[in-house]
Backbone as JSON, one array per atom type, in Angstrom:
{
  "sequence": "XXXXXXXXXXXXXXXXXXXXXXXXXXXXXXXXXXXXXXXXXXXXXXXXXXXXXXXXXXXXXXXXXXXXXXXXXXXXXXXXXXXXXXXXXXXXXXXXXXXXXXXXXXXXXXXXXXXXXXXXXXXXXXXXXXXXXXXXXXXXXXXXXXXXXXXXXXXXXXXXXXXXXXXXXXXXXXXXXXXXXXXXXXXXXXXXXXXXXXXXXXXXXXXXXXXXXX",
  "N": [[19.24, 19.19, -1.87], [18.37, 15.95, -0.11], [15.39, 16.05, 2.59], [16.09, 15.08, 6.12], [14.49, 12.1, 7.28], [11.51, 12.59, 8.79], [10.76, 12.5, 12.57], [10.16, 8.93, 14.0], [9.37, 7.98, 11.58], [10.82, 5.96, 9.82], [11.23, 2.62, 9.39], [13.45, 0.41, 11.3], [15.9, -2.47, 11.46], [17.57, -4.94, 12.99], [19.81, -4.25, 15.5], [18.51, -1.98, 15.9], [15.75, -2.3, 15.35], [14.96, -3.76, 17.89], [15.45, -1.91, 19.77], [13.73, -0.07, 18.78], [11.16, -1.56, 19.69], [11.7, -2.48, 22.31], [11.16, 0.39, 23.15], [8.67, 0.69, 22.45], [7.06, -1.16, 23.67], [7.33, 0.03, 26.25], [6.5, 2.4, 26.01], [3.7, 1.79, 25.7], [3.04, 0.19, 27.98], [3.63, 2.65, 29.79], [1.43, 4.06, 28.97], [-1.0, 2.65, 29.45], [-0.94, 2.35, 32.26], [-0.56, 5.07, 33.37], [-1.81, 6.89, 31.71], [-1.53, 9.62, 29.01], [-0.54, 11.73, 29.34], [0.88, 11.24, 31.18], [3.12, 10.12, 29.46], [6.41, 10.32, 29.34], [9.4, 11.29, 27.47], [12.02, 10.85, 28.66], [11.38, 9.28, 30.91], [10.33, 6.97, 29.85], [12.65, 6.21, 28.63], [14.28, 5.53, 30.69], [12.77, 3.28, 31.64], [13.03, 1.57, 29.5], [15.79, 1.12, 29.5], [17.27, 2.19, 27.7], [19.25, 4.96, 26.02], [18.77, 8.13, 26.64], [19.07, 9.99, 24.48], [19.09, 8.98, 22.54], [16.06, 7.77, 22.2], [15.0, 10.52, 22.48], [15.89, 11.43, 19.88], [14.86, 9.69, 17.74], [12.21, 9.66, 18.24], [11.37, 12.4, 19.51], [8.76, 13.65, 20.46], [6.39, 12.93, 22.61], [3.72, 12.64, 21.46], [4.62, 11.75, 18.9], [5.75, 9.6, 19.64], [3.76, 8.04, 20.4], [1.94, 7.73, 18.34], [3.78, 6.34, 16.46], [3.43, 3.77, 18.13], [0.83, 3.3, 17.86], [0.96, 2.61, 14.81], [2.55, 0.82, 15.03], [1.11, -0.83, 16.59], [-1.34, -1.42, 14.65], [0.26, -2.89, 12.65], [0.76, -5.2, 13.69], [-1.43, -6.46, 14.54], [-4.32, -8.86, 14.42], [-4.85, -10.87, 11.35], [-8.15, -10.99, 9.47], [-10.83, -13.1, 9.65], [-11.99, -16.04, 7.91], [-14.61, -17.29, 7.65], [-16.52, -18.26, 5.98], [-18.6, -17.3, 5.37], [-20.53, -14.48, 5.49], [-22.02, -13.64, 7.63], [-20.81, -15.25, 9.31], [-18.46, -14.18, 9.41], [-18.9, -11.28, 10.42], [-19.82, -11.71, 12.9], [-17.49, -13.1, 14.12], [-15.76, -10.97, 13.7], [-16.83, -8.91, 15.45], [-16.42, -9.99, 18.02], [-13.94, -10.51, 18.23], [-13.38, -7.72, 18.61], [-14.67, -7.3, 21.15], [-13.35, -9.15, 22.89], [-10.82, -8.08, 22.84], [-11.32, -5.34, 23.58], [-12.02, -5.94, 26.21], [-9.8, -6.71, 27.3], [-7.69, -5.78, 30.43], [-5.82, -4.2, 30.43], [-5.79, -3.85, 27.65], [-7.9, -2.07, 26.92], [-7.47, 0.34, 28.73], [-4.66, 1.06, 27.83], [-6.19, 1.59, 24.86], [-7.99, 3.66, 25.46], [-6.32, 5.69, 26.48], [-4.74, 6.13, 24.23], [-6.97, 7.09, 22.41], [-7.41, 9.42, 23.83], [-5.34, 10.94, 23.85], [-5.02, 11.34, 21.08], [-7.06, 13.21, 20.77], [-5.91, 15.62, 21.75], [-3.53, 15.45, 20.37], [-2.34, 16.13, 17.0], [-0.36, 14.53, 15.67], [-0.9, 11.97, 17.06], [-3.55, 11.62, 16.56], [-3.86, 11.43, 13.67], [-2.21, 9.11, 13.4], [-4.45, 7.29, 14.97], [-6.35, 7.2, 12.8], [-5.23, 6.39, 11.34], [-5.03, 3.55, 11.76], [-7.29, 2.81, 12.67], [-8.31, 2.59, 10.33], [-6.56, 0.76, 8.69], [-7.28, -1.4, 10.34], [-10.13, -1.78, 9.35], [-9.78, -1.96, 6.68], [-8.48, -4.33, 6.37], [-10.49, -6.29, 7.1], [-12.46, -5.44, 5.53], [-12.85, -7.51, 3.27], [-14.5, -9.67, 4.19], [-16.96, -9.0, 3.65], [-16.82, -7.95, 0.62], [-16.55, -10.51, 0.02], [-18.9, -11.59, 0.51], [-20.84, -9.9, -0.8], [-20.1, -11.19, -3.27], [-20.82, -13.86, -3.36], [-23.5, -13.2, -2.93], [-24.81, -13.09, -0.58], [-24.96, -10.37, 0.15], [-26.15, -7.31, -1.15], [-25.07, -5.94, -4.17], [-22.55, -3.6, -4.93], [-22.59, -2.88, -1.73], [-20.87, -1.42, 0.32], [-17.85, -1.93, 1.71], [-16.44, -1.14, 3.83], [-18.04, 0.4, 5.32], [-19.61, -0.96, 6.36], [-18.25, -2.75, 8.19], [-17.27, -1.16, 9.86], [-19.66, -0.23, 11.13], [-20.27, -2.64, 12.71], [-17.88, -2.36, 14.56], [-18.46, 0.2, 15.7], [-20.29, 0.65, 17.52], [-19.54, -0.57, 20.05], [-17.06, 0.41, 20.57], [-18.21, 2.74, 21.42], [-19.56, 1.92, 23.57], [-17.93, 1.25, 25.06], [-16.31, 3.47, 26.14], [-18.57, 4.85, 26.43], [-20.18, 3.61, 28.9], [-18.94, 2.4, 30.62], [-19.16, -0.2, 31.34], [-18.18, -3.67, 31.27], [-17.81, -5.15, 27.98], [-20.13, -7.65, 26.7], [-20.33, -11.2, 25.1], [-23.0, -11.18, 24.33], [-23.17, -8.35, 23.6], [-21.37, -8.5, 21.23], [-22.76, -9.95, 19.67], [-25.23, -8.69, 18.75], [-24.08, -6.28, 18.0], [-22.93, -7.43, 15.39], [-25.36, -8.5, 14.19], [-26.84, -6.45, 14.17], [-25.52, -4.79, 11.83], [-25.31, -6.62, 10.07], [-28.0, -6.91, 9.15], [-28.59, -4.54, 8.46], [-26.88, -3.82, 6.27], [-27.62, -6.05, 4.47], [-30.5, -5.06, 3.94], [-29.73, -3.2, 2.37], [-28.63, -0.54, 2.8], [-26.12, 0.26, 2.91], [-25.51, -0.03, 0.03], [-24.25, 1.1, -2.65], [-24.08, 1.26, -5.21], [-26.01, 2.24, -7.91], [-28.28, 1.97, -10.19], [-28.39, 4.67, -12.21], [-29.82, 5.43, -14.52], [-32.14, 4.19, -14.32], [-35.19, 5.99, -13.1], [-36.0, 7.02, -9.6], [-38.57, 5.05, -7.42], [-41.19, 6.67, -6.32], [-43.12, 6.89, -3.53], [-46.58, 6.26, -2.98]],
  "CA": [[19.31, 18.09, -0.81], [17.01, 15.78, 0.63], [15.84, 16.63, 3.99], [16.18, 13.76, 6.67], [12.81, 11.66, 7.63], [10.79, 12.93, 10.16], [10.75, 11.4, 13.87], [9.33, 7.92, 14.15], [9.09, 7.2, 10.51], [11.99, 4.92, 9.82], [11.08, 1.44, 9.94], [14.64, -0.18, 10.92], [16.15, -3.53, 11.44], [18.43, -5.19, 13.28], [19.65, -3.37, 17.03], [17.24, -0.71, 16.03], [14.22, -2.48, 15.74], [14.72, -4.26, 19.09], [15.42, -0.88, 20.66], [12.06, 0.07, 18.66], [10.22, -2.75, 19.99], [11.39, -2.25, 23.43], [10.51, 1.34, 23.68], [7.11, 1.03, 22.1], [6.26, -1.81, 24.71], [7.37, 0.78, 27.29], [5.37, 3.34, 26.21], [2.47, 1.1, 26.13], [3.1, 0.24, 29.47], [3.06, 4.04, 30.45], [-0.06, 4.74, 28.74], [-2.13, 1.87, 30.22], [-0.77, 2.47, 33.76], [-1.22, 6.69, 33.69], [-2.14, 7.75, 30.45], [-0.86, 10.25, 27.71], [-0.08, 13.25, 30.06], [2.62, 10.7, 31.92], [4.01, 9.55, 28.47], [7.8, 11.4, 29.68], [10.26, 10.41, 26.89], [12.81, 10.81, 29.77], [10.76, 8.48, 31.8], [10.43, 5.84, 28.77], [13.84, 5.85, 27.94], [14.73, 5.11, 31.48], [12.58, 2.27, 31.94], [13.21, 0.75, 28.84], [17.17, 0.86, 29.39], [17.9, 3.09, 26.53], [19.93, 6.38, 26.13], [17.84, 9.16, 26.48], [19.81, 11.03, 22.89], [18.39, 7.81, 21.01], [14.72, 8.17, 22.12], [14.74, 12.04, 21.57], [16.6, 11.7, 18.42], [13.82, 8.91, 17.27], [11.04, 9.95, 18.42], [11.22, 13.53, 19.53], [7.9, 13.96, 21.53], [5.28, 12.24, 23.11], [2.91, 12.56, 20.28], [5.19, 10.97, 18.03], [6.03, 7.98, 20.05], [1.99, 7.41, 20.43], [1.65, 7.49, 16.86], [4.51, 5.01, 15.86], [2.81, 2.72, 18.82], [-0.45, 3.05, 17.02], [1.39, 1.97, 13.35], [2.74, -0.8, 15.31], [-0.38, -2.07, 16.87], [-2.07, -1.75, 13.58], [0.97, -3.84, 11.78], [0.8, -6.31, 14.31], [-2.97, -7.06, 14.57], [-4.61, -10.45, 13.26], [-5.53, -10.8, 10.42], [-9.41, -11.29, 9.89], [-11.3, -14.46, 9.9], [-12.58, -16.41, 7.04], [-15.53, -18.48, 8.09], [-17.0, -18.95, 4.67], [-20.01, -16.49, 5.1], [-20.79, -13.23, 5.92], [-22.47, -13.46, 8.7], [-20.1, -15.69, 10.78], [-16.94, -13.25, 9.73], [-19.04, -10.22, 11.1], [-19.52, -12.14, 14.29], [-15.73, -13.05, 14.64], [-14.97, -9.58, 13.85], [-17.42, -8.18, 16.72], [-16.19, -11.11, 18.99], [-12.47, -10.04, 18.39], [-13.6, -6.48, 19.25], [-15.2, -7.51, 22.69], [-12.46, -9.51, 23.25], [-9.62, -6.92, 22.86], [-11.53, -4.05, 24.55], [-12.33, -6.41, 27.59], [-8.66, -7.18, 28.31], [-7.78, -4.59, 31.31], [-4.62, -3.73, 29.86], [-5.92, -2.94, 25.94], [-8.78, -1.51, 27.4], [-6.74, 1.42, 29.26], [-4.35, 1.76, 26.18], [-6.84, 2.52, 23.83], [-8.43, 4.94, 26.09], [-5.17, 6.3, 26.61], [-4.55, 6.44, 23.12], [-8.07, 7.9, 22.1], [-7.28, 10.39, 24.72], [-4.01, 11.39, 22.64], [-5.73, 11.51, 19.53], [-8.07, 14.33, 21.14], [-4.98, 16.63, 22.04], [-2.19, 15.66, 19.47], [-2.54, 15.77, 15.72], [0.41, 13.05, 15.03], [-1.59, 10.66, 17.89], [-5.29, 11.6, 15.69], [-3.79, 11.22, 12.48], [-1.88, 7.65, 13.53], [-5.41, 6.42, 15.34], [-6.96, 7.23, 12.13], [-4.53, 5.04, 10.4], [-4.91, 2.52, 12.89], [-8.71, 2.22, 12.0], [-8.69, 2.4, 8.36], [-5.77, -0.21, 8.62], [-8.23, -2.8, 10.47], [-11.19, -1.72, 8.64], [-9.2, -2.59, 5.26], [-8.31, -5.95, 6.69], [-11.67, -7.03, 7.63], [-13.54, -5.52, 4.45], [-12.87, -8.53, 2.55], [-15.08, -10.58, 4.44], [-18.23, -8.04, 3.14], [-16.86, -8.22, -0.67], [-16.7, -11.88, -0.61], [-20.26, -11.99, 0.81], [-21.24, -9.4, -2.14], [-19.61, -12.16, -4.32], [-21.29, -15.15, -3.06], [-24.9, -13.37, -3.18], [-25.19, -12.7, 0.49], [-25.18, -9.1, 0.0], [-26.61, -6.52, -2.41], [-23.93, -5.53, -5.14], [-22.11, -2.12, -4.34], [-22.49, -3.1, -0.37], [-19.76, -0.59, 0.84], [-17.39, -2.89, 2.72], [-16.1, -0.1, 4.87], [-19.32, 0.95, 6.45], [-20.38, -2.45, 7.1], [-17.29, -3.34, 9.24], [-17.15, 0.13, 10.78], [-20.95, -0.42, 11.91], [-19.95, -3.66, 13.92], [-17.01, -2.16, 15.87], [-18.54, 1.13, 16.16], [-21.18, 0.73, 18.8], [-18.66, -1.64, 20.98], [-16.37, 1.39, 21.09], [-18.98, 3.76, 21.93], [-20.19, 1.53, 24.84], [-16.58, 0.98, 25.87], [-16.09, 4.85, 26.12], [-19.5, 5.9, 27.59], [-21.09, 3.36, 29.82], [-17.57, 1.72, 31.47], [-19.23, -1.54, 31.81], [-17.43, -4.43, 30.25], [-18.9, -5.73, 26.95], [-20.43, -9.08, 26.67], [-20.35, -11.89, 24.05], [-24.35, -10.56, 23.79], [-23.3, -7.06, 22.92], [-20.77, -8.93, 20.47], [-23.62, -10.56, 18.81], [-26.14, -7.83, 18.49], [-23.55, -5.22, 16.88], [-22.84, -8.08, 13.95], [-26.39, -8.56, 13.78], [-27.35, -4.81, 13.47], [-24.51, -4.42, 10.85], [-25.37, -7.32, 8.97], [-29.43, -6.65, 8.8], [-28.54, -2.85, 7.47], [-26.36, -4.32, 4.68], [-28.8, -7.3, 3.61], [-31.56, -4.24, 3.52], [-28.82, -2.21, 1.11], [-28.36, 0.76, 3.59], [-24.8, 0.74, 2.41], [-25.52, -0.5, -1.22], [-24.11, 2.48, -3.34], [-24.45, 0.57, -6.83], [-27.4, 2.27, -8.2], [-28.54, 2.44, -11.75], [-28.82, 6.09, -12.54], [-30.63, 5.4, -15.5], [-33.34, 3.88, -13.68], [-35.91, 6.36, -11.99], [-36.17, 6.81, -8.17], [-39.78, 5.08, -7.38], [-41.78, 7.4, -5.19], [-44.44, 6.42, -2.49], [-48.15, 6.95, -3.53]],
  "C": [[18.27, 17.45, 0.07], [16.8, 16.07, 1.9], [15.44, 15.25, 4.83], [14.72, 13.4, 7.19], [12.27, 12.56, 9.19], [10.75, 11.84, 11.77], [10.0, 10.21, 13.62], [8.64, 7.0, 13.03], [10.0, 6.43, 9.48], [11.49, 3.62, 10.37], [12.6, 0.66, 10.2], [14.82, -1.55, 11.35], [17.23, -3.59, 12.21], [18.36, -4.76, 15.24], [18.34, -2.58, 17.03], [16.13, -0.92, 16.29], [14.2, -3.33, 16.89], [14.87, -3.24, 19.85], [13.68, -0.3, 20.5], [11.32, -0.43, 19.53], [10.05, -2.49, 21.4], [10.77, -1.03, 24.16], [9.06, 1.85, 23.57], [6.52, 0.08, 23.41], [6.48, -1.04, 26.14], [6.49, 1.64, 27.26], [3.77, 2.9, 26.2], [2.27, 0.72, 27.34], [2.73, 1.78, 30.36], [1.68, 4.6, 30.42], [-1.03, 3.99, 29.68], [-2.24, 2.24, 31.49], [-1.1, 4.1, 34.1], [-1.46, 7.32, 32.62], [-1.52, 8.67, 29.81], [0.04, 11.55, 28.5], [1.17, 12.5, 30.69], [3.48, 10.17, 30.8], [5.43, 10.56, 28.4], [8.76, 10.26, 28.64], [11.65, 10.08, 27.88], [12.75, 9.52, 30.58], [10.93, 7.03, 31.01], [11.64, 5.33, 28.56], [14.47, 5.22, 29.43], [14.29, 3.89, 32.2], [12.84, 1.36, 31.02], [14.91, 0.29, 28.86], [17.61, 1.51, 28.2], [18.04, 4.08, 26.51], [18.71, 7.25, 25.83], [18.0, 9.79, 25.0], [18.66, 9.83, 22.07], [17.03, 7.81, 21.21], [14.57, 9.55, 21.82], [14.94, 12.21, 20.11], [15.51, 11.03, 17.71], [12.36, 9.6, 17.24], [10.8, 11.46, 18.72], [9.96, 14.2, 20.44], [7.27, 12.85, 21.55], [4.11, 11.66, 22.22], [3.42, 11.43, 19.07], [5.42, 9.65, 18.42], [4.67, 7.12, 20.09], [1.78, 6.89, 19.04], [2.37, 6.36, 16.25], [3.89, 3.85, 16.78], [1.64, 2.26, 18.24], [-0.25, 2.45, 15.36], [1.74, 0.72, 13.75], [1.88, -1.56, 15.56], [-0.87, -2.6, 15.63], [-1.46, -2.84, 12.63], [1.12, -5.02, 12.61], [-0.47, -6.88, 14.85], [-3.21, -8.35, 13.7], [-5.21, -10.03, 11.95], [-7.03, -11.42, 10.42], [-9.85, -12.73, 9.3], [-12.01, -14.92, 8.74], [-13.58, -17.3, 7.27], [-16.7, -19.12, 6.55], [-18.37, -17.99, 4.4], [-19.84, -15.31, 5.72], [-21.29, -12.9, 7.27], [-21.65, -14.21, 9.87], [-18.56, -14.95, 10.67], [-17.44, -11.99, 10.47], [-18.94, -10.95, 12.48], [-18.26, -12.46, 14.99], [-15.37, -11.83, 14.7], [-15.63, -8.94, 15.6], [-16.82, -9.3, 17.8], [-14.45, -10.42, 19.19], [-12.24, -8.71, 18.76], [-13.56, -6.38, 20.82], [-13.76, -8.08, 23.38], [-10.89, -8.98, 23.84], [-9.84, -5.94, 24.16], [-11.54, -4.86, 25.87], [-11.2, -6.76, 28.28], [-8.22, -5.51, 29.29], [-6.96, -3.73, 30.52], [-4.95, -2.93, 28.25], [-6.94, -1.9, 26.1], [-8.53, 0.11, 28.2], [-5.95, 2.04, 28.34], [-5.02, 2.17, 25.13], [-7.39, 3.43, 24.03], [-7.86, 6.07, 26.02], [-4.87, 7.16, 25.17], [-5.68, 7.29, 22.19], [-8.1, 9.14, 22.75], [-6.23, 11.32, 23.67], [-4.37, 11.84, 22.08], [-6.3, 12.72, 19.73], [-7.27, 15.98, 21.17], [-3.59, 16.81, 21.43], [-2.66, 15.38, 17.96], [-2.12, 14.89, 15.25], [-0.77, 12.02, 15.64], [-2.98, 10.75, 16.65], [-4.99, 10.95, 14.46], [-3.25, 9.31, 12.17], [-3.48, 6.84, 13.96], [-6.34, 6.43, 14.12], [-6.74, 6.07, 10.94], [-4.7, 3.55, 10.87], [-6.45, 1.75, 12.56], [-9.05, 1.67, 10.82], [-7.91, 0.85, 8.13], [-6.63, -1.27, 8.95], [-9.42, -2.6, 9.82], [-11.04, -2.26, 7.17], [-9.15, -3.81, 5.43], [-9.62, -6.81, 6.53], [-12.84, -6.92, 6.17], [-13.62, -6.57, 3.29], [-13.92, -9.52, 2.55], [-16.78, -10.02, 3.83], [-17.76, -8.09, 1.51], [-17.22, -9.61, -1.01], [-18.08, -12.03, -0.25], [-20.99, -11.47, -0.45], [-21.05, -10.78, -3.27], [-20.55, -13.49, -4.33], [-23.05, -14.76, -2.88], [-25.88, -12.96, -1.54], [-25.61, -11.38, 0.76], [-25.71, -8.34, -1.38], [-25.02, -5.94, -3.22], [-24.19, -4.09, -4.94], [-22.28, -1.96, -2.94], [-21.11, -2.22, -0.42], [-19.07, -1.11, 2.14], [-17.01, -1.95, 4.1], [-16.79, 0.1, 5.76], [-19.81, -0.14, 7.03], [-19.33, -2.74, 8.39], [-17.29, -1.81, 10.59], [-18.49, -0.05, 11.53], [-20.87, -1.31, 12.68], [-19.11, -3.22, 14.75], [-17.66, -0.43, 16.25], [-19.8, 1.39, 17.41], [-20.5, 0.14, 20.06], [-17.85, -0.21, 21.12], [-17.2, 2.56, 21.91], [-19.37, 3.35, 23.37], [-18.77, 1.37, 25.76], [-15.95, 2.67, 26.76], [-17.41, 5.57, 26.75], [-20.45, 5.41, 28.47], [-20.03, 2.88, 30.56], [-17.85, 0.5, 32.0], [-18.5, -2.64, 30.71], [-18.18, -5.06, 29.07], [-18.88, -7.07, 27.12], [-20.36, -9.81, 25.3], [-21.88, -11.19, 23.24], [-24.11, -9.26, 22.96], [-22.52, -7.2, 21.4], [-22.14, -8.86, 19.17], [-24.79, -9.58, 18.15], [-25.35, -6.72, 17.49], [-23.49, -6.05, 15.24], [-24.18, -8.15, 13.32], [-27.09, -7.33, 13.14], [-26.55, -4.7, 12.23], [-25.34, -5.24, 9.57], [-26.79, -7.17, 8.22], [-29.55, -5.17, 7.79], [-28.1, -3.26, 6.11], [-27.23, -5.26, 3.96], [-30.22, -6.06, 3.28], [-31.01, -3.13, 2.37], [-28.62, -0.59, 1.61], [-27.11, 1.19, 3.24], [-24.51, 0.56, 1.08], [-25.15, 1.09, -1.65], [-24.35, 2.06, -4.93], [-25.8, 0.95, -7.39], [-27.44, 2.78, -9.53], [-29.25, 3.8, -11.77], [-29.81, 6.38, -13.56], [-32.29, 5.19, -15.09], [-34.23, 5.13, -12.49], [-36.48, 6.1, -10.7], [-37.78, 6.39, -8.07], [-40.02, 5.95, -6.08], [-43.11, 6.6, -4.45], [-45.32, 6.84, -3.28], [-48.34, 7.6, -2.61]]
}
């Protein structure tokens, strides 16, 4: 006999989908307002106007609810930009990250979800899926750049995209200062310069001996 699906793993339709949307929106509000410690399922049910039994049966734990919210955020996020050049695309990516993280609600929400990932395995796994999804979405701009001859063959697209957003998230968590357009441009240019220099080019002809400095 097949085991029932784990809480939060079903993607429903109809009324159930509307309930999920309402609960996830409420969970995001609670996280943005008060952090992961305040994510109480009974309180979420009350604020969402949904039966407590429904929420407990569907999600079961705050970690499962936070994980489902992250999965939904990944599914609902904007598709990548195609400017026609890898430089333009990387700048667009960096500016989107800055715009998102400078939104007061989104900033607090991301911080709460990152905090949740540090103490909850389900939230941690969902956060990894979220970043993987976003990196995969934008990696096409790097592969397109390789195809156009703008970057070396074998450039690891995922590493380039991660290099654009990593310093921006780091600044958010470690300085507390608002990110600027200049921050976005520096992140994009640094990642682009490293990619052009072949830092993430993995396609190496193993038959060719490595050159040694004299």
